[in-house]
PDB file of C-alpha atoms and ligand atoms in Angstrom:
ATOM      1  CA  UNK X  17       4.912  18.881 -13.169  1.00  0.00           C
ATOM      2  CA  UNK X  18       3.027  15.802 -12.172  1.00  0.00           C
ATOM      3  CA  UNK X  19      -0.085  16.469 -10.142  1.00  0.00           C
ATOM      4  CA  UNK X  20      -0.095  15.973  -6.398  1.00  0.00           C
ATOM      5  CA  UNK X  21      -2.435  13.109  -5.635  1.00  0.00           C
ATOM      6  CA  UNK X  22      -1.931  12.618  -1.964  1.00  0.00           C
ATOM      7  CA  UNK X  23      -0.500  14.916   0.643  1.00  0.00           C
ATOM      8  CA  UNK X  24       0.387  14.772   4.330  1.00  0.00           C
ATOM      9  CA  UNK X  25       0.691  18.200   5.903  1.00  0.00           C
ATOM     10  CA  UNK X  26       2.533  18.357   9.219  1.00  0.00           C
ATOM     11  CA  UNK X  27       1.089  15.087  10.382  1.00  0.00           C
ATOM     12  CA  UNK X  28       1.802  13.806  13.873  1.00  0.00           C
ATOM     13  CA  UNK X  29       0.634  10.653  15.540  1.00  0.00           C
ATOM     14  CA  UNK X  30       1.021  10.277  19.262  1.00  0.00           C
ATOM     15  CA  UNK X  31      -0.093   7.828  21.883  1.00  0.00           C
ATOM     16  CA  UNK X  32      -0.805   8.457  25.532  1.00  0.00           C
ATOM     17  CA  UNK X  33       1.030   6.467  28.148  1.00  0.00           C
ATOM     18  CA  UNK X  34      -0.185   7.720  31.513  1.00  0.00           C
ATOM     19  CA  UNK X  35       0.236  11.481  31.466  1.00  0.00           C
ATOM     20  CA  UNK X  36       2.864  11.404  28.753  1.00  0.00           C
ATOM     21  CA  UNK X  37       2.498  11.616  25.040  1.00  0.00           C
ATOM     22  CA  UNK X  38       4.811   9.490  22.968  1.00  0.00           C
ATOM     23  CA  UNK X  39       5.181  10.423  19.344  1.00  0.00           C
ATOM     24  CA  UNK X  40       5.199   7.721  16.685  1.00  0.00           C
ATOM     25  CA  UNK X  41       5.554  10.490  14.092  1.00  0.00           C
ATOM     26  CA  UNK X  42       6.051  14.216  14.504  1.00  0.00           C
ATOM     27  CA  UNK X  43       5.188  16.943  11.998  1.00  0.00           C
ATOM     28  CA  UNK X  44       6.019  15.182   8.774  1.00  0.00           C
ATOM     29  CA  UNK X  45       4.950  16.627   5.433  1.00  0.00           C
ATOM     30  CA  UNK X  46       5.125  14.779   2.145  1.00  0.00           C
ATOM     31  CA  UNK X  47       3.391  15.011  -1.223  1.00  0.00           C
ATOM     32  CA  UNK X  48       2.833  12.011  -3.482  1.00  0.00           C
ATOM     33  CA  UNK X  49       2.470  12.600  -7.223  1.00  0.00           C
ATOM     34  CA  UNK X  50       0.855  10.269  -9.727  1.00  0.00           C
ATOM     35  CA  UNK X  51       3.413   8.151 -11.533  1.00  0.00           C
ATOM     36  CA  UNK X  52       6.061   8.336  -8.845  1.00  0.00           C
ATOM     37  CA  UNK X  53       7.645   5.538  -6.861  1.00  0.00           C
ATOM     38  CA  UNK X  54       8.145   7.040  -3.430  1.00  0.00           C
ATOM     39  CA  UNK X  55      10.218   5.059  -0.975  1.00  0.00           C
ATOM     40  CA  UNK X  56      10.107   5.784   2.750  1.00  0.00           C
ATOM     41  CA  UNK X  57      13.172   4.532   4.531  1.00  0.00           C
ATOM     42  CA  UNK X  58      14.866   4.981   7.916  1.00  0.00           C
ATOM     43  CA  UNK X  59      15.601   3.054  11.108  1.00  0.00           C
ATOM     44  CA  UNK X  60      13.206   0.811  12.988  1.00  0.00           C
ATOM     45  CA  UNK X  61      10.781   2.842  15.077  1.00  0.00           C
ATOM     46  CA  UNK X  62      11.200   6.007  12.988  1.00  0.00           C
ATOM     47  CA  UNK X  63       7.494   6.023  12.103  1.00  0.00           C
ATOM     48  CA  UNK X  64       7.569   4.624   8.562  1.00  0.00           C
ATOM     49  CA  UNK X  65       4.582   2.299   8.991  1.00  0.00           C
ATOM     50  CA  UNK X  66       2.762   5.008  10.919  1.00  0.00           C
ATOM     51  CA  UNK X  67       3.207   7.451   8.023  1.00  0.00           C
ATOM     52  CA  UNK X  68       2.142   4.853   5.453  1.00  0.00           C
ATOM     53  CA  UNK X  69      -0.979   4.032   7.472  1.00  0.00           C
ATOM     54  CA  UNK X  70      -1.888   7.710   7.774  1.00  0.00           C
ATOM     55  CA  UNK X  71      -1.418   8.299   4.029  1.00  0.00           C
ATOM     56  CA  UNK X  72      -3.443   5.177   3.232  1.00  0.00           C
ATOM     57  CA  UNK X  73      -6.347   6.115   5.506  1.00  0.00           C
ATOM     58  CA  UNK X  74      -5.779   3.083   7.744  1.00  0.00           C
ATOM     59  CA  UNK X  75      -5.151   5.386  10.704  1.00  0.00           C
ATOM     60  CA  UNK X  76      -5.954   9.021  11.454  1.00  0.00           C
ATOM     61  CA  UNK X  77      -3.386  11.647  12.455  1.00  0.00           C
ATOM     62  CA  UNK X  78      -3.415  13.189  15.957  1.00  0.00           C
ATOM     63  CA  UNK X  79      -2.496  16.494  14.328  1.00  0.00           C
ATOM     64  CA  UNK X  80      -2.132  17.711  10.761  1.00  0.00           C
ATOM     65  CA  UNK X  81      -4.011  16.823   7.606  1.00  0.00           C
ATOM     66  CA  UNK X  82      -3.967  14.142   4.962  1.00  0.00           C
ATOM     67  CA  UNK X  83      -5.542  15.103   1.636  1.00  0.00           C
ATOM     68  CA  UNK X  84      -6.400  12.959  -1.343  1.00  0.00           C
ATOM     69  CA  UNK X  85      -7.098  14.953  -4.522  1.00  0.00           C
ATOM     70  CA  UNK X  86      -7.302  18.016  -2.307  1.00  0.00           C
ATOM     71  CA  UNK X  87      -9.973  16.479  -0.103  1.00  0.00           C
ATOM     72  CA  UNK X  88      -9.265  16.189   3.637  1.00  0.00           C
ATOM     73  CA  UNK X  89      -9.604  12.663   4.938  1.00  0.00           C
ATOM     74  CA  UNK X  90     -10.517  14.179   8.324  1.00  0.00           C
ATOM     75  CA  UNK X  91     -13.704  15.520   6.720  1.00  0.00           C
ATOM     76  CA  UNK X  92     -14.764  11.998   5.731  1.00  0.00           C
ATOM     77  CA  UNK X  93     -16.408   9.495   8.044  1.00  0.00           C
ATOM     78  CA  UNK X  94     -15.023   5.997   8.490  1.00  0.00           C
ATOM     79  CA  UNK X  95     -17.151   4.419   5.776  1.00  0.00           C
ATOM     80  CA  UNK X  96     -16.202   7.151   3.282  1.00  0.00           C
ATOM     81  CA  UNK X  97     -12.526   6.520   4.045  1.00  0.00           C
ATOM     82  CA  UNK X  98     -13.112   2.773   3.695  1.00  0.00           C
ATOM     83  CA  UNK X  99     -14.719   3.403   0.302  1.00  0.00           C
ATOM     84  CA  UNK X 100     -11.765   5.554  -0.784  1.00  0.00           C
ATOM     85  CA  UNK X 101      -9.341   2.811   0.290  1.00  0.00           C
ATOM     86  CA  UNK X 102     -11.293   0.158  -1.552  1.00  0.00           C
ATOM     87  CA  UNK X 103     -11.676   2.049  -4.808  1.00  0.00           C
ATOM     88  CA  UNK X 104      -8.553   4.176  -5.090  1.00  0.00           C
ATOM     89  CA  UNK X 105      -5.905   2.444  -2.965  1.00  0.00           C
ATOM     90  CA  UNK X 106      -4.216  -0.945  -2.983  1.00  0.00           C
ATOM     91  CA  UNK X 107      -2.265  -2.407  -0.054  1.00  0.00           C
ATOM     92  CA  UNK X 108       0.596  -4.857   0.450  1.00  0.00           C
ATOM     93  CA  UNK X 109       2.284  -5.722   3.721  1.00  0.00           C
ATOM     94  CA  UNK X 110       5.397  -7.612   4.765  1.00  0.00           C
ATOM     95  CA  UNK X 111       3.652 -10.940   5.172  1.00  0.00           C
ATOM     96  CA  UNK X 112       0.990 -11.836   2.656  1.00  0.00           C
ATOM     97  CA  UNK X 113      -2.494 -11.975   4.159  1.00  0.00           C
ATOM     98  CA  UNK X 114      -4.813 -14.148   2.126  1.00  0.00           C
ATOM     99  CA  UNK X 115      -8.064 -15.818   3.076  1.00  0.00           C
ATOM    100  CA  UNK X 116      -7.099 -19.449   3.521  1.00  0.00           C
ATOM    101  CA  UNK X 117     -10.522 -20.880   2.668  1.00  0.00           C
ATOM    102  CA  UNK X 118     -10.690 -19.041  -0.672  1.00  0.00           C
ATOM    103  CA  UNK X 119      -8.931 -19.880  -3.917  1.00  0.00           C
ATOM    104  CA  UNK X 120      -6.306 -17.680  -5.532  1.00  0.00           C
ATOM    105  CA  UNK X 121      -8.919 -16.271  -7.945  1.00  0.00           C
ATOM    106  CA  UNK X 122     -11.379 -15.585  -5.118  1.00  0.00           C
ATOM    107  CA  UNK X 123      -8.702 -13.807  -3.104  1.00  0.00           C
ATOM    108  CA  UNK X 124      -7.752 -11.636  -6.062  1.00  0.00           C
ATOM    109  CA  UNK X 125     -11.362 -10.623  -6.741  1.00  0.00           C
ATOM    110  CA  UNK X 126     -12.148  -9.896  -3.079  1.00  0.00           C
ATOM    111  CA  UNK X 127     -12.012  -6.064  -3.445  1.00  0.00           C
ATOM    112  CA  UNK X 128     -14.930  -6.303  -5.899  1.00  0.00           C
ATOM    113  CA  UNK X 129     -17.177  -7.552  -3.098  1.00  0.00           C
ATOM    114  CA  UNK X 130     -17.348  -4.053  -1.618  1.00  0.00           C
ATOM    115  CA  UNK X 131     -18.607  -0.832  -3.147  1.00  0.00           C
ATOM    116  CA  UNK X 132     -20.298  -0.489  -6.519  1.00  0.00           C
ATOM    117  CA  UNK X 133     -21.391  -3.894  -7.850  1.00  0.00           C
ATOM    118  CA  UNK X 134     -19.596  -5.067 -10.989  1.00  0.00           C
ATOM    119  CA  UNK X 135     -20.735  -7.757 -13.426  1.00  0.00           C
ATOM    120  CA  UNK X 136     -19.407 -11.238 -12.649  1.00  0.00           C
ATOM    121  CA  UNK X 137     -17.902 -11.701 -16.120  1.00  0.00           C
ATOM    122  CA  UNK X 138     -16.007  -8.409 -15.792  1.00  0.00           C
ATOM    123  CA  UNK X 139     -14.615  -9.566 -12.448  1.00  0.00           C
ATOM    124  CA  UNK X 140     -13.538 -12.869 -14.006  1.00  0.00           C
ATOM    125  CA  UNK X 141     -11.896 -11.140 -16.977  1.00  0.00           C
ATOM    126  CA  UNK X 142      -9.973  -8.728 -14.772  1.00  0.00           C
ATOM    127  CA  UNK X 143      -8.928 -11.526 -12.446  1.00  0.00           C
ATOM    128  CA  UNK X 144      -7.716 -13.705 -15.336  1.00  0.00           C
ATOM    129  CA  UNK X 145      -5.819 -10.774 -16.850  1.00  0.00           C
ATOM    130  CA  UNK X 146      -3.991 -10.152 -13.554  1.00  0.00           C
ATOM    131  CA  UNK X 147      -3.196 -13.808 -12.920  1.00  0.00           C
ATOM    132  CA  UNK X 148      -1.661 -13.940 -16.388  1.00  0.00           C
ATOM    133  CA  UNK X 149       0.275 -10.770 -15.669  1.00  0.00           C
ATOM    134  CA  UNK X 150       1.794 -12.222 -12.492  1.00  0.00           C
ATOM    135  CA  UNK X 151       2.507 -15.538 -14.211  1.00  0.00           C
ATOM    136  CA  UNK X 152       0.010 -17.549 -12.188  1.00  0.00           C
ATOM    137  CA  UNK X 153      -2.796 -18.162 -14.694  1.00  0.00           C
ATOM    138  CA  UNK X 154      -2.660 -21.903 -14.046  1.00  0.00           C
ATOM    139  CA  UNK X 155      -2.987 -21.488 -10.260  1.00  0.00           C
ATOM    140  CA  UNK X 156      -6.392 -19.750 -10.114  1.00  0.00           C
ATOM    141  CA  UNK X 157      -8.057 -22.663  -8.335  1.00  0.00           C
ATOM    142  CA  UNK X 158      -5.278 -23.315  -5.811  1.00  0.00           C
ATOM    143  CA  UNK X 159      -5.589 -22.491  -2.119  1.00  0.00           C
ATOM    144  CA  UNK X 160      -3.107 -20.128  -0.425  1.00  0.00           C
ATOM    145  CA  UNK X 161      -1.545 -22.828   1.800  1.00  0.00           C
ATOM    146  CA  UNK X 162      -0.338 -24.647  -1.323  1.00  0.00           C
ATOM    147  CA  UNK X 163       1.632 -21.615  -2.584  1.00  0.00           C
ATOM    148  CA  UNK X 164       5.218 -20.496  -1.975  1.00  0.00           C
ATOM    149  CA  UNK X 165       5.835 -17.191  -0.169  1.00  0.00           C
ATOM    150  CA  UNK X 166       6.724 -15.471  -3.432  1.00  0.00           C
ATOM    151  CA  UNK X 167       3.571 -16.750  -5.111  1.00  0.00           C
ATOM    152  CA  UNK X 168       1.444 -15.595  -2.164  1.00  0.00           C
ATOM    153  CA  UNK X 169       2.924 -12.109  -2.347  1.00  0.00           C
ATOM    154  CA  UNK X 170       2.221 -11.984  -6.093  1.00  0.00           C
ATOM    155  CA  UNK X 171      -1.417 -12.890  -5.362  1.00  0.00           C
ATOM    156  CA  UNK X 172      -1.535 -10.039  -2.814  1.00  0.00           C
ATOM    157  CA  UNK X 173      -0.078  -7.766  -5.484  1.00  0.00           C
ATOM    158  CA  UNK X 174      -2.795  -8.838  -7.959  1.00  0.00           C
ATOM    159  CA  UNK X 175      -5.466  -8.230  -5.319  1.00  0.00           C
ATOM    160  CA  UNK X 176      -4.028  -4.757  -4.626  1.00  0.00           C
ATOM    161  CA  UNK X 177      -4.247  -3.980  -8.336  1.00  0.00           C
ATOM    162  CA  UNK X 178      -7.582  -5.512  -9.249  1.00  0.00           C
ATOM    163  CA  UNK X 179      -9.598  -2.284  -8.999  1.00  0.00           C
ATOM    164  CA  UNK X 180      -6.972  -0.229 -10.830  1.00  0.00           C
ATOM    165  CA  UNK X 181      -5.981   1.874  -7.800  1.00  0.00           C
ATOM    166  CA  UNK X 182      -4.449   5.314  -8.055  1.00  0.00           C
ATOM    167  CA  UNK X 183      -2.019   4.612  -5.211  1.00  0.00           C
ATOM    168  CA  UNK X 184      -0.430   1.354  -4.073  1.00  0.00           C
ATOM    169  CA  UNK X 185       0.863   1.291  -0.497  1.00  0.00           C
ATOM    170  CA  UNK X 186       3.437  -1.337   0.302  1.00  0.00           C
ATOM    171  CA  UNK X 187       4.981  -1.810   3.762  1.00  0.00           C
ATOM    172  CA  UNK X 188       8.142  -3.907   3.411  1.00  0.00           C
ATOM    173  CA  UNK X 189       6.495  -5.973   0.655  1.00  0.00           C
ATOM    174  CA  UNK X 190       9.703  -7.880  -0.017  1.00  0.00           C
ATOM    175  CA  UNK X 191      10.637  -8.376   3.645  1.00  0.00           C
ATOM    176  CA  UNK X 192       9.772 -12.073   3.662  1.00  0.00           C
ATOM    177  CA  UNK X 193      11.053 -12.873   0.154  1.00  0.00           C
ATOM    178  CA  UNK X 194      14.333 -14.076  -1.331  1.00  0.00           C
ATOM    179  CA  UNK X 195      16.250 -11.921  -3.828  1.00  0.00           C
ATOM    180  CA  UNK X 196      14.584 -13.291  -6.981  1.00  0.00           C
ATOM    181  CA  UNK X 197      11.058 -12.982  -5.647  1.00  0.00           C
ATOM    182  CA  UNK X 198      11.799  -9.513  -4.237  1.00  0.00           C
ATOM    183  CA  UNK X 199      12.983  -8.318  -7.607  1.00  0.00           C
ATOM    184  CA  UNK X 200       9.883  -9.716  -9.250  1.00  0.00           C
ATOM    185  CA  UNK X 201       7.598  -7.766  -6.902  1.00  0.00           C
ATOM    186  CA  UNK X 202       9.665  -4.581  -7.254  1.00  0.00           C
ATOM    187  CA  UNK X 203       9.564  -4.775 -11.048  1.00  0.00           C
ATOM    188  CA  UNK X 204       5.794  -5.289 -10.950  1.00  0.00           C
ATOM    189  CA  UNK X 205       5.397  -2.275  -8.652  1.00  0.00           C
ATOM    190  CA  UNK X 206       7.659  -0.156 -10.842  1.00  0.00           C
ATOM    191  CA  UNK X 207       5.637  -1.076 -13.928  1.00  0.00           C
ATOM    192  CA  UNK X 208       2.498   0.369 -12.309  1.00  0.00           C
ATOM    193  CA  UNK X 209       4.052   3.800 -12.060  1.00  0.00           C
ATOM    194  CA  UNK X 210       4.427   3.860 -15.850  1.00  0.00           C
ATOM    195  CA  UNK X 211       0.638   3.595 -16.049  1.00  0.00           C
ATOM    196  CA  UNK X 212       0.330   6.679 -13.842  1.00  0.00           C
ATOM    197  CA  UNK X 213      -0.238   4.858 -10.576  1.00  0.00           C
ATOM    198  CA  UNK X 214       1.682   6.156  -7.547  1.00  0.00           C
ATOM    199  CA  UNK X 215       3.548   3.671  -5.367  1.00  0.00           C
ATOM    200  CA  UNK X 216       4.406   4.444  -1.742  1.00  0.00           C
ATOM    201  CA  UNK X 217       6.703   1.790  -0.352  1.00  0.00           C
ATOM    202  CA  UNK X 218       8.355   1.438   3.034  1.00  0.00           C
ATOM    203  CA  UNK X 219      11.650  -0.398   2.938  1.00  0.00           C
ATOM    204  CA  UNK X 220      15.070  -0.434   4.524  1.00  0.00           C
ATOM    205  CA  UNK X 221      16.478  -2.867   2.002  1.00  0.00           C
ATOM    206  CA  UNK X 222      19.023  -0.937  -0.122  1.00  0.00           C
ATOM    207  CA  UNK X 223      18.176  -3.103  -3.161  1.00  0.00           C
ATOM    208  CA  UNK X 224      14.500  -2.172  -2.855  1.00  0.00           C
ATOM    209  CA  UNK X 225      15.256   1.497  -2.229  1.00  0.00           C
ATOM    210  CA  UNK X 226      17.041   1.634  -5.614  1.00  0.00           C
ATOM    211  CA  UNK X 227      13.689   1.192  -7.357  1.00  0.00           C
ATOM    212  CA  UNK X 228      12.341   4.438  -5.944  1.00  0.00           C
ATOM    213  CA  UNK X 229      12.058   7.520  -8.117  1.00  0.00           C
ATOM    214  CA  UNK X 230      12.238   9.484  -4.856  1.00  0.00           C
ATOM    215  CA  UNK X 231      13.379   8.465  -1.399  1.00  0.00           C
ATOM    216  CA  UNK X 232      12.528  10.128   1.896  1.00  0.00           C
ATOM    217  CA  UNK X 233      14.245   9.149   5.085  1.00  0.00           C
ATOM    218  CA  UNK X 234      12.568   9.356   8.470  1.00  0.00           C
ATOM    219  CA  UNK X 235      14.818   9.655  11.487  1.00  0.00           C
ATOM    220  CA  UNK X 236      14.123   8.567  15.030  1.00  0.00           C
ATOM    221  CA  UNK X 237      13.667  12.185  16.112  1.00  0.00           C
ATOM    222  CA  UNK X 238      11.138  12.364  13.279  1.00  0.00           C
ATOM    223  CA  UNK X 239      12.625  15.153  11.257  1.00  0.00           C
ATOM    224  CA  UNK X 240      12.935  14.100   7.657  1.00  0.00           C
ATOM    225  CA  UNK X 241      14.958  15.062   4.618  1.00  0.00           C
TER     226      UNK X 241
HETATM  227  N1  ATP M   9      -0.352   1.765  18.929  1.00  0.00           N
HETATM  228  C1  ATP M   9       0.807   2.249  19.401  1.00  0.00           C
HETATM  229  N2  ATP M   9       0.954   2.598  20.700  1.00  0.00           N
HETATM  230  C2  ATP M   9       2.108   3.097  21.178  1.00  0.00           C
HETATM  231  N3  ATP M   9       3.212   3.309  20.417  1.00  0.00           N
HETATM  232  C3  ATP M   9       3.124   2.976  19.107  1.00  0.00           C
HETATM  233  C4  ATP M   9       1.939   2.437  18.528  1.00  0.00           C
HETATM  234  N4  ATP M   9       2.172   2.240  17.198  1.00  0.00           N
HETATM  235  C5  ATP M   9       3.441   2.603  16.974  1.00  0.00           C
HETATM  236  N5  ATP M   9       4.027   3.064  18.118  1.00  0.00           N
HETATM  237  C6  ATP M   9       5.404   3.510  18.263  1.00  0.00           C
HETATM  238  O1  ATP M   9       5.668   4.483  17.285  1.00  0.00           O
HETATM  239  C7  ATP M   9       6.999   4.344  16.779  1.00  0.00           C
HETATM  240  C8  ATP M   9       6.977   4.246  15.266  1.00  0.00           C
HETATM  241  O2  ATP M   9       6.381   2.988  14.900  1.00  0.00           O
HETATM  242  P1  ATP M   9       6.359   2.465  13.397  1.00  0.00           P
HETATM  243  O3  ATP M   9       5.705   1.132  13.439  1.00  0.00           O
HETATM  244  O4  ATP M   9       5.752   3.503  12.543  1.00  0.00           O
HETATM  245  O5  ATP M   9       7.916   2.340  13.081  1.00  0.00           O
HETATM  246  P2  ATP M   9       8.653   1.830  11.749  1.00  0.00           P
HETATM  247  O6  ATP M   9       9.531   2.922  11.264  1.00  0.00           O
HETATM  248  O7  ATP M   9       7.649   1.285  10.801  1.00  0.00           O
HETATM  249  O8  ATP M   9       9.573   0.643  12.322  1.00  0.00           O
HETATM  250  P3  ATP M   9       9.980  -0.796  11.668  1.00  0.00           P
HETATM  251  O9  ATP M   9      11.059  -0.521  10.669  1.00  0.00           O
HETATM  252  O10 ATP M   9      10.491  -1.561  12.842  1.00  0.00           O
HETATM  253  O11 ATP M   9       8.747  -1.397  11.072  1.00  0.00           O
HETATM  254  C9  ATP M   9       7.604   3.147  17.470  1.00  0.00           C
HETATM  255  O12 ATP M   9       8.438   3.572  18.517  1.00  0.00           O
HETATM  256  C10 ATP M   9       6.392   2.397  18.000  1.00  0.00           C
HETATM  257  O13 ATP M   9       6.689   1.696  19.181  1.00  0.00           O
HETATM  258 MG1   MG M  10       7.195  -0.651  10.102  1.00  0.00          MG
END
């Protein structure tokens, strides 16, 4: 049995509109094990992004617990959660967000600017290694607005990976890409799981869902299978 790395236990997230509560997610439980490629699928509005954000410590549940390595995120303050995200998690979203006034290499090494300081030459080595891995070694000095969408998303992928995270969260990472570029990102994500990293990806693209080692489906009424 692979060890459980991350766990949501009966998590709900609701919002108040006047006197009413509206649920974005209701009592969902899921465990994420190292080395697995978990795909969260289901219709628009089912709470997929909400669940991903709760698991990734980007949002806090209204009810229920999220645990990482057995430790409750609710017991951590915001800066401890931010530290956990920076060191142990990597993130990708549907549209690539890169700092436009920084080069490709600077964008990739951005996560090293927070937390424990690391020697500049180590940062450069890791950055070079990742740019080679994504096939963009010759584009280190380019600026994001000179890249194609697929190249930008590969830079985001490299940035997500630069600190060797234990979990990569990806919300529709191929949503803005064509078939070839999507496949490239999915293969890269899948390769990480072989190194023991867990991937949690939201997608409703059947092609992308096929890459999952496990698929959970959220429904609009928020029960899940
Ligand atoms: N800040 C908020 N305030 C009020 N309602 C919200 C808020 N965030 C999300 N919701 C609602 O919660 C529900 C779930 O949203 P979520 O973004 O998780 O859906 P999703 O499954 O990711 O959908 P999509 O496939 O369209 O991205 C939606 O009905 C949404 O309108
Ligand atoms: Mg969403």
